[in-house]
């Protein structure tokens, strides 16, 4: 059910002579631009599709050469600009054709238990994507059965930061998910978020790709927004592909980045209008029940907190709270190219369900969005999960690095 992409683990014990004899096939320069960089994620399109087991990447500094872990996927080469790179600096790399195939288990792996994919760094779990149908708690209406969502999401310290099928009045909240709430589809208002209304639902269709490697691991999954029609039949309204990539932990294992991109297109000639509404679509998050109004804090790029962040725009939003494993949190960043970015937020008030938190980046909170046939639309978010806390300055630096990535040029 998946299409594996071959990747490489660059062996620390490779002999220097192996590198000396390898054929250089490309040279790259990475330019920091006017932003200080810290463990930046970079990639460049390859001239030809490549099997990473045939490739070596080395950073070149004078006569010094340092092997760099890479992943080749979807026609591009990915690696981490490790450490600190000051504004204005540039770094040089050589891509080589290895004289023989190199193979060993990758560091960043995806495991599959036939119901869900788990992204891991070694044995440390990062997040789980549920593609098989998950049953709600015993005694719940079967309408709440769901797949195509992320839960659990783990902090580096092992704390679970998400919740699914919460015990209050919102059984339809599913960790990280993104159904559109208020739409006009073929002349009928359709809600794909509140499944208890039995108007629509998001479903997993198929796995398009699964990648394990050293620079990242991840997957691409086909999903669909399905409308339930009055005559008892179903009709697909939106085709969607989720691409999720998780990167190695940094800062002594205390921080980790992962990206999620949704690419979607109408499934019918008539298209669909995502109507203006106070929440829906984008990036939906139901946090762990450990995060309450008394045990967690919300802060946005505009200095808003949980008390006043609702219906405001934000480049990033940070949630930090107390868990059984210690303090941890997540920083959610929306891309400048997203619809109506910086996107508006839906943030639950502090008195909701014992103070628990639902947060939603909703591109259609302020205005409608009409999707026309044969056009593809994209929404991209970057998430940093972390142990302890994150300063506003560190959050802003992470967003700038995401929004304005280093430039990679082929020499």
mmCIF file of C-alpha atoms in Angstrom:
data_model
loop_
_atom_site.group_PDB
_atom_site.id
_atom_site.type_symbol
_atom_site.label_atom_id
_atom_site.label_comp_id
_atom_site.label_asym_id
_atom_site.label_seq_id
_atom_site.Cartn_x
_atom_site.Cartn_y
_atom_site.Cartn_z
ATOM 1 C CA UNK A 1 0.000 0.000 0.000
ATOM 2 C CA UNK A 2 2.999 2.287 -0.123
ATOM 3 C CA UNK A 3 5.735 3.339 -2.503
ATOM 4 C CA UNK A 4 9.070 3.264 -0.659
ATOM 5 C CA UNK A 5 11.748 5.794 -1.535
ATOM 6 C CA UNK A 6 15.298 4.548 -1.104
ATOM 7 C CA UNK A 7 17.545 6.546 1.181
ATOM 8 C CA UNK A 8 21.029 6.385 2.693
ATOM 9 C CA UNK A 9 22.701 6.337 6.049
ATOM 10 C CA UNK A 10 26.129 7.929 5.696
ATOM 11 C CA UNK A 11 28.458 5.725 7.692
ATOM 12 C CA UNK A 12 30.660 7.494 10.193
ATOM 13 C CA UNK A 13 33.377 4.942 9.605
ATOM 14 C CA UNK A 14 33.769 5.401 5.856
ATOM 15 C CA UNK A 15 37.378 5.558 4.821
ATOM 16 C CA UNK A 16 38.788 8.838 3.548
ATOM 17 C CA UNK A 17 39.947 7.056 0.427
ATOM 18 C CA UNK A 18 36.362 6.282 -0.495
ATOM 19 C CA UNK A 19 35.589 9.989 -0.593
ATOM 20 C CA UNK A 20 38.730 10.846 -2.517
ATOM 21 C CA UNK A 21 37.800 8.426 -5.277
ATOM 22 C CA UNK A 22 34.159 9.489 -5.513
ATOM 23 C CA UNK A 23 33.048 11.385 -8.595
ATOM 24 C CA UNK A 24 31.782 14.946 -7.990
ATOM 25 C CA UNK A 25 28.489 15.417 -9.811
ATOM 26 C CA UNK A 26 27.374 18.788 -8.416
ATOM 27 C CA UNK A 27 28.553 21.656 -6.228
ATOM 28 C CA UNK A 28 26.125 23.735 -4.172
ATOM 29 C CA UNK A 29 26.362 26.993 -2.269
ATOM 30 C CA UNK A 30 23.891 27.728 0.536
ATOM 31 C CA UNK A 31 23.409 31.427 1.269
ATOM 32 C CA UNK A 32 22.052 32.513 4.652
ATOM 33 C CA UNK A 33 20.820 35.857 3.317
ATOM 34 C CA UNK A 34 20.045 38.533 5.890
ATOM 35 C CA UNK A 35 18.811 36.078 8.552
ATOM 36 C CA UNK A 36 20.806 34.257 11.226
ATOM 37 C CA UNK A 37 20.245 30.538 10.698
ATOM 38 C CA UNK A 38 20.066 27.722 13.224
ATOM 39 C CA UNK A 39 19.859 24.154 11.944
ATOM 40 C CA UNK A 40 18.033 25.262 8.801
ATOM 41 C CA UNK A 41 16.318 22.775 6.512
ATOM 42 C CA UNK A 42 17.464 23.101 2.894
ATOM 43 C CA UNK A 43 16.727 21.311 -0.346
ATOM 44 C CA UNK A 44 17.392 21.608 -4.051
ATOM 45 C CA UNK A 45 15.880 19.982 -7.106
ATOM 46 C CA UNK A 46 18.028 17.291 -8.671
ATOM 47 C CA UNK A 47 18.713 17.354 -12.399
ATOM 48 C CA UNK A 48 17.817 13.681 -12.530
ATOM 49 C CA UNK A 49 16.046 11.367 -10.087
ATOM 50 C CA UNK A 50 18.586 9.804 -7.752
ATOM 51 C CA UNK A 51 18.946 6.773 -5.543
ATOM 52 C CA UNK A 52 20.426 8.147 -2.341
ATOM 53 C CA UNK A 53 22.406 4.962 -1.837
ATOM 54 C CA UNK A 54 24.546 6.136 -4.770
ATOM 55 C CA UNK A 55 25.191 9.627 -3.316
ATOM 56 C CA UNK A 56 27.530 11.283 -0.839
ATOM 57 C CA UNK A 57 27.214 14.898 0.259
ATOM 58 C CA UNK A 58 30.148 16.684 1.889
ATOM 59 C CA UNK A 59 30.459 20.180 3.298
ATOM 60 C CA UNK A 60 33.700 21.769 2.104
ATOM 61 C CA UNK A 61 35.495 24.341 4.281
ATOM 62 C CA UNK A 62 38.957 24.993 2.907
ATOM 63 C CA UNK A 63 40.657 21.597 2.878
ATOM 64 C CA UNK A 64 38.238 20.175 5.430
ATOM 65 C CA UNK A 65 35.406 17.926 4.326
ATOM 66 C CA UNK A 66 32.538 16.778 6.537
ATOM 67 C CA UNK A 67 29.963 14.186 5.525
ATOM 68 C CA UNK A 68 26.376 15.427 5.645
ATOM 69 C CA UNK A 69 23.302 13.173 6.061
ATOM 70 C CA UNK A 70 20.923 13.495 3.119
ATOM 71 C CA UNK A 71 17.605 12.206 1.859
ATOM 72 C CA UNK A 72 16.602 12.148 -1.803
ATOM 73 C CA UNK A 73 12.850 12.185 -2.364
ATOM 74 C CA UNK A 74 10.421 13.462 -4.966
ATOM 75 C CA UNK A 75 13.195 14.672 -7.248
ATOM 76 C CA UNK A 76 14.949 16.772 -4.593
ATOM 77 C CA UNK A 77 17.894 16.442 -2.236
ATOM 78 C CA UNK A 78 17.375 17.446 1.413
ATOM 79 C CA UNK A 79 19.831 18.117 4.233
ATOM 80 C CA UNK A 80 20.251 20.182 7.405
ATOM 81 C CA UNK A 81 22.427 23.293 7.539
ATOM 82 C CA UNK A 82 23.777 22.101 10.847
ATOM 83 C CA UNK A 83 24.571 24.519 13.662
ATOM 84 C CA UNK A 84 24.676 28.309 13.493
ATOM 85 C CA UNK A 85 25.066 30.136 10.189
ATOM 86 C CA UNK A 86 25.262 33.933 10.624
ATOM 87 C CA UNK A 87 23.466 36.345 8.333
ATOM 88 C CA UNK A 88 25.474 37.031 5.190
ATOM 89 C CA UNK A 89 27.423 33.778 5.383
ATOM 90 C CA UNK A 90 27.496 31.021 2.810
ATOM 91 C CA UNK A 91 28.445 27.346 2.965
ATOM 92 C CA UNK A 92 29.720 25.048 0.222
ATOM 93 C CA UNK A 93 28.861 21.425 -0.526
ATOM 94 C CA UNK A 94 29.872 18.757 -3.008
ATOM 95 C CA UNK A 95 27.554 16.002 -4.142
ATOM 96 C CA UNK A 96 29.393 12.884 -5.216
ATOM 97 C CA UNK A 97 28.633 9.658 -6.945
ATOM 98 C CA UNK A 98 29.709 7.007 -4.482
ATOM 99 C CA UNK A 99 32.018 4.332 -5.932
ATOM 100 C CA UNK A 100 29.754 1.684 -4.433
ATOM 101 C CA UNK A 101 26.353 1.547 -2.827
ATOM 102 C CA UNK A 102 26.242 2.402 0.863
ATOM 103 C CA UNK A 103 23.578 0.905 3.027
ATOM 104 C CA UNK A 104 22.664 0.826 6.692
ATOM 105 C CA UNK A 105 19.437 1.486 8.612
ATOM 106 C CA UNK A 106 18.425 5.154 8.302
ATOM 107 C CA UNK A 107 18.162 7.338 11.389
ATOM 108 C CA UNK A 108 14.752 8.799 10.506
ATOM 109 C CA UNK A 109 12.293 5.982 9.921
ATOM 110 C CA UNK A 110 8.621 5.328 9.249
ATOM 111 C CA UNK A 111 7.070 2.209 10.766
ATOM 112 C CA UNK A 112 3.762 0.737 9.649
ATOM 113 C CA UNK A 113 1.565 -1.478 11.847
ATOM 114 C CA UNK A 114 -1.120 -1.873 9.149
ATOM 115 C CA UNK A 115 -3.377 0.730 10.786
ATOM 116 C CA UNK A 116 -1.079 3.745 11.196
ATOM 117 C CA UNK A 117 2.299 5.158 10.228
ATOM 118 C CA UNK A 118 4.625 6.257 13.021
ATOM 119 C CA UNK A 119 7.458 8.668 12.264
ATOM 120 C CA UNK A 120 10.479 8.033 14.464
ATOM 121 C CA UNK A 121 14.089 9.038 15.059
ATOM 122 C CA UNK A 122 15.562 5.701 15.991
ATOM 123 C CA UNK A 123 13.187 4.435 18.673
ATOM 124 C CA UNK A 124 11.944 7.912 19.629
ATOM 125 C CA UNK A 125 8.415 8.466 18.357
ATOM 126 C CA UNK A 126 7.540 11.769 16.668
ATOM 127 C CA UNK A 127 3.968 11.512 15.392
ATOM 128 C CA UNK A 128 1.411 8.962 14.227
ATOM 129 C CA UNK A 129 -0.791 9.221 11.143
ATOM 130 C CA UNK A 130 -3.895 7.038 11.400
ATOM 131 C CA UNK A 131 -4.973 5.747 8.003
ATOM 132 C CA UNK A 132 -7.198 2.872 9.173
ATOM 133 C CA UNK A 133 -10.587 3.724 10.624
ATOM 134 C CA UNK A 134 -10.331 4.409 14.373
ATOM 135 C CA UNK A 135 -13.321 3.523 16.530
ATOM 136 C CA UNK A 136 -14.603 6.049 19.082
ATOM 137 C CA UNK A 137 -14.832 5.154 22.788
ATOM 138 C CA UNK A 138 -17.357 2.484 23.738
ATOM 139 C CA UNK A 139 -20.897 3.805 23.877
ATOM 140 C CA UNK A 140 -20.245 6.598 21.349
ATOM 141 C CA UNK A 141 -22.189 7.006 18.123
ATOM 142 C CA UNK A 142 -20.408 5.256 15.244
ATOM 143 C CA UNK A 143 -20.659 8.520 13.286
ATOM 144 C CA UNK A 144 -17.472 9.559 15.078
ATOM 145 C CA UNK A 145 -15.393 6.820 13.441
ATOM 146 C CA UNK A 146 -12.450 8.585 11.764
ATOM 147 C CA UNK A 147 -9.181 8.182 9.955
ATOM 148 C CA UNK A 148 -6.860 10.629 8.152
ATOM 149 C CA UNK A 149 -5.580 12.461 11.235
ATOM 150 C CA UNK A 150 -2.434 12.799 13.348
ATOM 151 C CA UNK A 151 -2.478 11.517 16.934
ATOM 152 C CA UNK A 152 -0.458 11.123 19.039
ATOM 153 C CA UNK A 153 2.038 13.930 18.537
ATOM 154 C CA UNK A 154 4.941 13.507 20.942
ATOM 155 C CA UNK A 155 7.247 16.124 22.469
ATOM 156 C CA UNK A 156 10.944 15.192 22.627
ATOM 157 C CA UNK A 157 10.504 14.220 26.299
ATOM 158 C CA UNK A 158 7.848 11.684 25.281
ATOM 159 C CA UNK A 159 4.820 13.718 26.397
ATOM 160 C CA UNK A 160 1.729 13.361 24.190
ATOM 161 C CA UNK A 161 0.640 16.835 23.057
ATOM 162 C CA UNK A 162 -2.623 15.940 21.294
ATOM 163 C CA UNK A 163 -5.987 14.423 22.164
ATOM 164 C CA UNK A 164 -8.527 12.487 20.093
ATOM 165 C CA UNK A 165 -12.170 11.644 20.892
ATOM 166 C CA UNK A 166 -12.068 13.966 23.953
ATOM 167 C CA UNK A 167 -14.455 13.141 26.751
ATOM 168 C CA UNK A 168 -16.414 16.429 26.636
ATOM 169 C CA UNK A 169 -18.924 17.505 24.004
ATOM 170 C CA UNK A 170 -16.494 17.422 21.084
ATOM 171 C CA UNK A 171 -15.933 13.772 20.208
ATOM 172 C CA UNK A 172 -15.201 14.842 16.623
ATOM 173 C CA UNK A 173 -11.931 16.568 17.611
ATOM 174 C CA UNK A 174 -9.103 14.426 16.276
ATOM 175 C CA UNK A 175 -5.589 15.456 17.322
ATOM 176 C CA UNK A 176 -4.402 17.343 14.255
ATOM 177 C CA UNK A 177 -6.927 17.435 11.430
ATOM 178 C CA UNK A 178 -8.288 19.934 8.902
ATOM 179 C CA UNK A 179 -11.901 19.485 7.712
ATOM 180 C CA UNK A 180 -13.662 22.498 6.196
ATOM 181 C CA UNK A 181 -16.658 23.448 8.310
ATOM 182 C CA UNK A 182 -18.941 25.753 6.333
ATOM 183 C CA UNK A 183 -18.962 25.147 2.577
ATOM 184 C CA UNK A 184 -21.227 25.468 -0.417
ATOM 185 C CA UNK A 185 -21.085 22.291 -2.473
ATOM 186 C CA UNK A 186 -23.414 21.825 -5.437
ATOM 187 C CA UNK A 187 -25.938 24.261 -3.982
ATOM 188 C CA UNK A 188 -25.971 22.742 -0.499
ATOM 189 C CA UNK A 189 -24.273 23.976 2.660
ATOM 190 C CA UNK A 190 -22.019 21.113 3.795
ATOM 191 C CA UNK A 191 -20.041 20.684 7.024
ATOM 192 C CA UNK A 192 -17.116 18.221 6.924
ATOM 193 C CA UNK A 193 -15.903 19.087 10.469
ATOM 194 C CA UNK A 194 -18.921 18.381 12.709
ATOM 195 C CA UNK A 195 -19.436 14.766 11.667
ATOM 196 C CA UNK A 196 -22.376 14.392 14.072
ATOM 197 C CA UNK A 197 -24.386 16.514 11.616
ATOM 198 C CA UNK A 198 -23.927 13.708 9.070
ATOM 199 C CA UNK A 199 -23.261 16.130 6.210
ATOM 200 C CA UNK A 200 -19.711 15.056 5.394
ATOM 201 C CA UNK A 201 -16.399 13.636 6.573
ATOM 202 C CA UNK A 202 -12.705 13.478 5.652
ATOM 203 C CA UNK A 203 -11.393 10.020 4.745
ATOM 204 C CA UNK A 204 -8.074 8.394 3.900
ATOM 205 C CA UNK A 205 -7.871 7.058 0.335
ATOM 206 C CA UNK A 206 -4.382 5.660 -0.225
ATOM 207 C CA UNK A 207 -0.739 6.070 0.693
ATOM 208 C CA UNK A 208 1.187 7.650 -2.151
ATOM 209 C CA UNK A 209 4.723 7.587 -0.730
ATOM 210 C CA UNK A 210 6.626 6.719 2.428
ATOM 211 C CA UNK A 211 10.188 7.944 3.020
ATOM 212 C CA UNK A 212 12.840 6.949 5.526
ATOM 213 C CA UNK A 213 16.225 8.631 5.512
ATOM 214 C CA UNK A 214 18.721 10.691 7.479
ATOM 215 C CA UNK A 215 17.633 14.253 6.671
ATOM 216 C CA UNK A 216 13.931 13.481 7.181
ATOM 217 C CA UNK A 217 11.260 10.812 7.259
ATOM 218 C CA UNK A 218 7.676 11.244 6.171
ATOM 219 C CA UNK A 219 4.786 10.296 3.931
ATOM 220 C CA UNK A 220 2.292 11.524 1.361
ATOM 221 C CA UNK A 221 -1.300 10.391 1.871
ATOM 222 C CA UNK A 222 -4.301 10.866 -0.401
ATOM 223 C CA UNK A 223 -7.454 11.999 1.429
ATOM 224 C CA UNK A 224 -10.878 13.209 0.383
ATOM 225 C CA UNK A 225 -13.674 15.399 1.694
ATOM 226 C CA UNK A 226 -16.827 13.302 1.162
ATOM 227 C CA UNK A 227 -20.303 14.862 1.157
ATOM 228 C CA UNK A 228 -23.298 12.819 2.366
ATOM 229 C CA UNK A 229 -26.207 13.623 0.046
ATOM 230 C CA UNK A 230 -29.888 13.751 0.962
ATOM 231 C CA UNK A 231 -30.682 10.650 -1.094
ATOM 232 C CA UNK A 232 -28.306 8.572 1.042
ATOM 233 C CA UNK A 233 -25.456 8.495 -1.481
ATOM 234 C CA UNK A 234 -21.998 10.025 -1.155
ATOM 235 C CA UNK A 235 -19.991 12.336 -3.404
ATOM 236 C CA UNK A 236 -16.372 13.406 -3.176
ATOM 237 C CA UNK A 237 -16.081 17.184 -2.977
ATOM 238 C CA UNK A 238 -12.324 17.694 -2.534
ATOM 239 C CA UNK A 239 -9.279 15.608 -3.390
ATOM 240 C CA UNK A 240 -6.393 16.270 -1.004
ATOM 241 C CA UNK A 241 -2.830 15.088 -0.443
ATOM 242 C CA UNK A 242 -1.108 15.501 2.911
ATOM 243 C CA UNK A 243 2.691 15.553 2.806
ATOM 244 C CA UNK A 244 4.343 15.312 6.226
ATOM 245 C CA UNK A 245 8.112 15.450 6.853
ATOM 246 C CA UNK A 246 9.869 15.198 10.232
ATOM 247 C CA UNK A 247 13.497 16.211 10.761
ATOM 248 C CA UNK A 248 16.193 15.167 13.258
ATOM 249 C CA UNK A 249 16.015 16.648 16.753
ATOM 250 C CA UNK A 250 18.339 19.559 17.531
ATOM 251 C CA UNK A 251 19.426 21.548 20.593
ATOM 252 C CA UNK A 252 20.590 18.452 22.450
ATOM 253 C CA UNK A 253 17.407 16.642 21.503
ATOM 254 C CA UNK A 254 15.095 19.269 23.012
ATOM 255 C CA UNK A 255 13.612 20.634 19.766
ATOM 256 C CA UNK A 256 12.246 19.074 16.607
ATOM 257 C CA UNK A 257 10.702 20.460 13.414
ATOM 258 C CA UNK A 258 8.168 18.845 11.145
ATOM 259 C CA UNK A 259 6.247 20.168 8.145
ATOM 260 C CA UNK A 260 2.749 19.477 6.877
ATOM 261 C CA UNK A 261 1.530 20.543 3.444
ATOM 262 C CA UNK A 262 -2.012 20.104 2.174
ATOM 263 C CA UNK A 263 -2.511 20.173 -1.603
ATOM 264 C CA UNK A 264 -6.119 20.039 -2.674
ATOM 265 C CA UNK A 265 -8.376 20.476 -5.664
ATOM 266 C CA UNK A 266 -12.154 20.318 -6.225
ATOM 267 C CA UNK A 267 -13.419 16.906 -7.249
ATOM 268 C CA UNK A 268 -16.250 18.175 -9.467
ATOM 269 C CA UNK A 269 -16.556 20.547 -12.410
ATOM 270 C CA UNK A 270 -18.664 22.948 -10.351
ATOM 271 C CA UNK A 271 -15.960 23.384 -7.707
ATOM 272 C CA UNK A 272 -16.661 24.302 -4.093
ATOM 273 C CA UNK A 273 -16.765 27.488 -2.027
ATOM 274 C CA UNK A 274 -15.258 27.428 1.443
ATOM 275 C CA UNK A 275 -17.584 29.910 3.112
ATOM 276 C CA UNK A 276 -16.438 32.443 5.684
ATOM 277 C CA UNK A 277 -16.856 30.959 9.149
ATOM 278 C CA UNK A 278 -15.318 31.307 12.588
ATOM 279 C CA UNK A 279 -13.346 28.040 12.328
ATOM 280 C CA UNK A 280 -12.508 25.193 9.979
ATOM 281 C CA UNK A 281 -9.887 23.888 7.567
ATOM 282 C CA UNK A 282 -6.260 24.945 7.743
ATOM 283 C CA UNK A 283 -4.617 23.438 10.819
ATOM 284 C CA UNK A 284 -6.898 22.102 13.540
ATOM 285 C CA UNK A 285 -5.448 21.086 16.910
ATOM 286 C CA UNK A 286 -6.977 19.550 20.020
ATOM 287 C CA UNK A 287 -4.301 19.526 22.699
ATOM 288 C CA UNK A 288 -3.664 17.069 25.497
ATOM 289 C CA UNK A 289 -6.105 17.294 28.437
ATOM 290 C CA UNK A 290 -3.042 18.120 30.534
ATOM 291 C CA UNK A 291 -3.073 21.557 28.884
ATOM 292 C CA UNK A 292 -5.778 23.569 30.655
ATOM 293 C CA UNK A 293 -6.237 27.274 31.283
ATOM 294 C CA UNK A 294 -4.360 26.810 34.539
ATOM 295 C CA UNK A 295 -1.516 24.631 33.276
ATOM 296 C CA UNK A 296 -0.736 26.042 29.818
ATOM 297 C CA UNK A 297 -0.067 29.350 28.114
ATOM 298 C CA UNK A 298 -0.803 30.579 24.597
ATOM 299 C CA UNK A 299 1.263 33.322 22.959
ATOM 300 C CA UNK A 300 1.083 34.586 19.372
ATOM 301 C CA UNK A 301 3.516 36.537 17.217
ATOM 302 C CA UNK A 302 1.418 39.641 17.952
ATOM 303 C CA UNK A 303 1.693 39.235 21.718
ATOM 304 C CA UNK A 304 -1.829 37.860 22.177
ATOM 305 C CA UNK A 305 -2.623 35.234 24.811
ATOM 306 C CA UNK A 306 -5.458 32.762 25.227
ATOM 307 C CA UNK A 307 -7.596 35.573 26.632
ATOM 308 C CA UNK A 308 -7.460 37.683 23.465
ATOM 309 C CA UNK A 309 -5.918 35.631 20.606
ATOM 310 C CA UNK A 310 -9.231 34.477 19.116
ATOM 311 C CA UNK A 311 -10.049 36.187 15.777
ATOM 312 C CA UNK A 312 -6.588 37.751 15.525
ATOM 313 C CA UNK A 313 -3.937 37.065 12.917
ATOM 314 C CA UNK A 314 -0.608 35.476 13.752
ATOM 315 C CA UNK A 315 2.527 34.385 11.922
ATOM 316 C CA UNK A 316 3.050 31.868 14.696
ATOM 317 C CA UNK A 317 1.328 30.653 17.824
ATOM 318 C CA UNK A 318 3.070 28.989 20.753
ATOM 319 C CA UNK A 319 1.472 26.665 23.304
ATOM 320 C CA UNK A 320 3.462 25.614 26.365
ATOM 321 C CA UNK A 321 2.147 23.593 29.276
ATOM 322 C CA UNK A 322 2.702 21.095 32.032
ATOM 323 C CA UNK A 323 2.681 17.377 31.232
ATOM 324 C CA UNK A 324 3.413 14.290 33.350
ATOM 325 C CA UNK A 325 6.855 14.199 31.687
ATOM 326 C CA UNK A 326 7.602 17.857 32.407
ATOM 327 C CA UNK A 327 7.072 21.169 30.635
ATOM 328 C CA UNK A 328 6.708 20.931 26.843
ATOM 329 C CA UNK A 329 4.950 22.589 23.960
ATOM 330 C CA UNK A 330 4.585 23.277 20.290
ATOM 331 C CA UNK A 331 5.053 26.239 17.981
ATOM 332 C CA UNK A 332 2.806 26.339 14.904
ATOM 333 C CA UNK A 333 3.866 28.536 11.986
ATOM 334 C CA UNK A 334 1.830 29.368 8.889
ATOM 335 C CA UNK A 335 3.503 30.054 5.549
ATOM 336 C CA UNK A 336 3.301 33.546 3.998
ATOM 337 C CA UNK A 337 1.955 31.996 0.773
ATOM 338 C CA UNK A 338 -1.084 30.517 2.554
ATOM 339 C CA UNK A 339 -4.503 31.935 1.731
ATOM 340 C CA UNK A 340 -5.201 35.156 3.680
ATOM 341 C CA UNK A 341 -1.894 34.834 5.550
ATOM 342 C CA UNK A 342 -1.007 35.597 8.267
ATOM 343 C CA UNK A 343 -3.968 33.376 8.980
ATOM 344 C CA UNK A 344 -6.614 34.177 11.580
ATOM 345 C CA UNK A 345 -6.926 32.035 14.691
ATOM 346 C CA UNK A 346 -9.793 30.331 16.430
ATOM 347 C CA UNK A 347 -8.790 29.872 20.077
ATOM 348 C CA UNK A 348 -11.199 28.434 22.625
ATOM 349 C CA UNK A 349 -11.973 30.652 25.626
ATOM 350 C CA UNK A 350 -10.592 29.559 28.980
ATOM 351 C CA UNK A 351 -13.942 28.257 30.258
ATOM 352 C CA UNK A 352 -14.385 25.582 27.557
ATOM 353 C CA UNK A 353 -14.566 21.973 28.789
ATOM 354 C CA UNK A 354 -12.632 22.445 31.993
ATOM 355 C CA UNK A 355 -10.186 24.848 30.387
ATOM 356 C CA UNK A 356 -8.981 22.419 27.691
ATOM 357 C CA UNK A 357 -7.756 23.874 24.422
ATOM 358 C CA UNK A 358 -8.778 23.692 20.778
ATOM 359 C CA UNK A 359 -6.856 25.922 18.404
ATOM 360 C CA UNK A 360 -7.381 26.330 14.671
ATOM 361 C CA UNK A 361 -5.511 28.268 11.998
ATOM 362 C CA UNK A 362 -8.465 28.979 9.714
ATOM 363 C CA UNK A 363 -7.802 30.632 6.325
ATOM 364 C CA UNK A 364 -11.540 31.281 5.847
ATOM 365 C CA UNK A 365 -12.264 32.828 9.229
ATOM 366 C CA UNK A 366 -12.360 36.333 7.725
ATOM 367 C CA UNK A 367 -13.395 35.696 4.108
ATOM 368 C CA UNK A 368 -14.629 32.962 1.783
ATOM 369 C CA UNK A 369 -12.437 31.027 -0.655
ATOM 370 C CA UNK A 370 -13.787 29.681 -3.946
ATOM 371 C CA UNK A 371 -11.985 26.642 -5.326
ATOM 372 C CA UNK A 372 -12.375 26.165 -9.068
ATOM 373 C CA UNK A 373 -12.107 22.997 -11.079
ATOM 374 C CA UNK A 374 -8.666 21.782 -12.223
ATOM 375 C CA UNK A 375 -6.793 24.234 -9.989
ATOM 376 C CA UNK A 376 -4.619 23.020 -7.114
ATOM 377 C CA UNK A 377 -4.382 24.920 -3.830
ATOM 378 C CA UNK A 378 -1.757 24.642 -1.116
ATOM 379 C CA UNK A 379 -1.522 25.309 2.617
ATOM 380 C CA UNK A 380 1.754 24.744 4.459
ATOM 381 C CA UNK A 381 2.571 24.776 8.170
ATOM 382 C CA UNK A 382 5.716 24.103 10.152
ATOM 383 C CA UNK A 383 5.563 22.794 13.716
ATOM 384 C CA UNK A 384 8.305 22.840 16.326
ATOM 385 C CA UNK A 385 7.809 20.563 19.311
ATOM 386 C CA UNK A 386 10.041 21.270 22.271
ATOM 387 C CA UNK A 387 10.870 20.432 25.856
ATOM 388 C CA UNK A 388 10.715 23.244 28.414
ATOM 389 C CA UNK A 389 9.721 26.569 26.908
ATOM 390 C CA UNK A 390 10.587 28.731 23.920
ATOM 391 C CA UNK A 391 11.280 32.459 24.060
ATOM 392 C CA UNK A 392 9.335 34.792 21.739
ATOM 393 C CA UNK A 393 12.638 35.685 20.057
ATOM 394 C CA UNK A 394 13.372 32.018 19.343
ATOM 395 C CA UNK A 395 9.840 31.549 17.987
ATOM 396 C CA UNK A 396 10.205 34.545 15.681
ATOM 397 C CA UNK A 397 13.605 33.323 14.468
ATOM 398 C CA UNK A 398 12.124 29.902 13.684
ATOM 399 C CA UNK A 399 9.285 31.498 11.708
ATOM 400 C CA UNK A 400 11.672 33.705 9.710
ATOM 401 C CA UNK A 401 13.786 30.692 8.836
ATOM 402 C CA UNK A 402 10.644 28.871 7.671
ATOM 403 C CA UNK A 403 9.155 31.815 5.786
ATOM 404 C CA UNK A 404 12.417 32.900 4.139
ATOM 405 C CA UNK A 405 14.583 29.775 3.805
ATOM 406 C CA UNK A 406 18.253 29.831 2.803
ATOM 407 C CA UNK A 407 18.926 29.972 -0.930
ATOM 408 C CA UNK A 408 20.604 26.894 -2.405
ATOM 409 C CA UNK A 409 22.388 27.437 -5.701
ATOM 410 C CA UNK A 410 24.054 24.953 -7.988
ATOM 411 C CA UNK A 411 27.480 26.203 -9.104
#
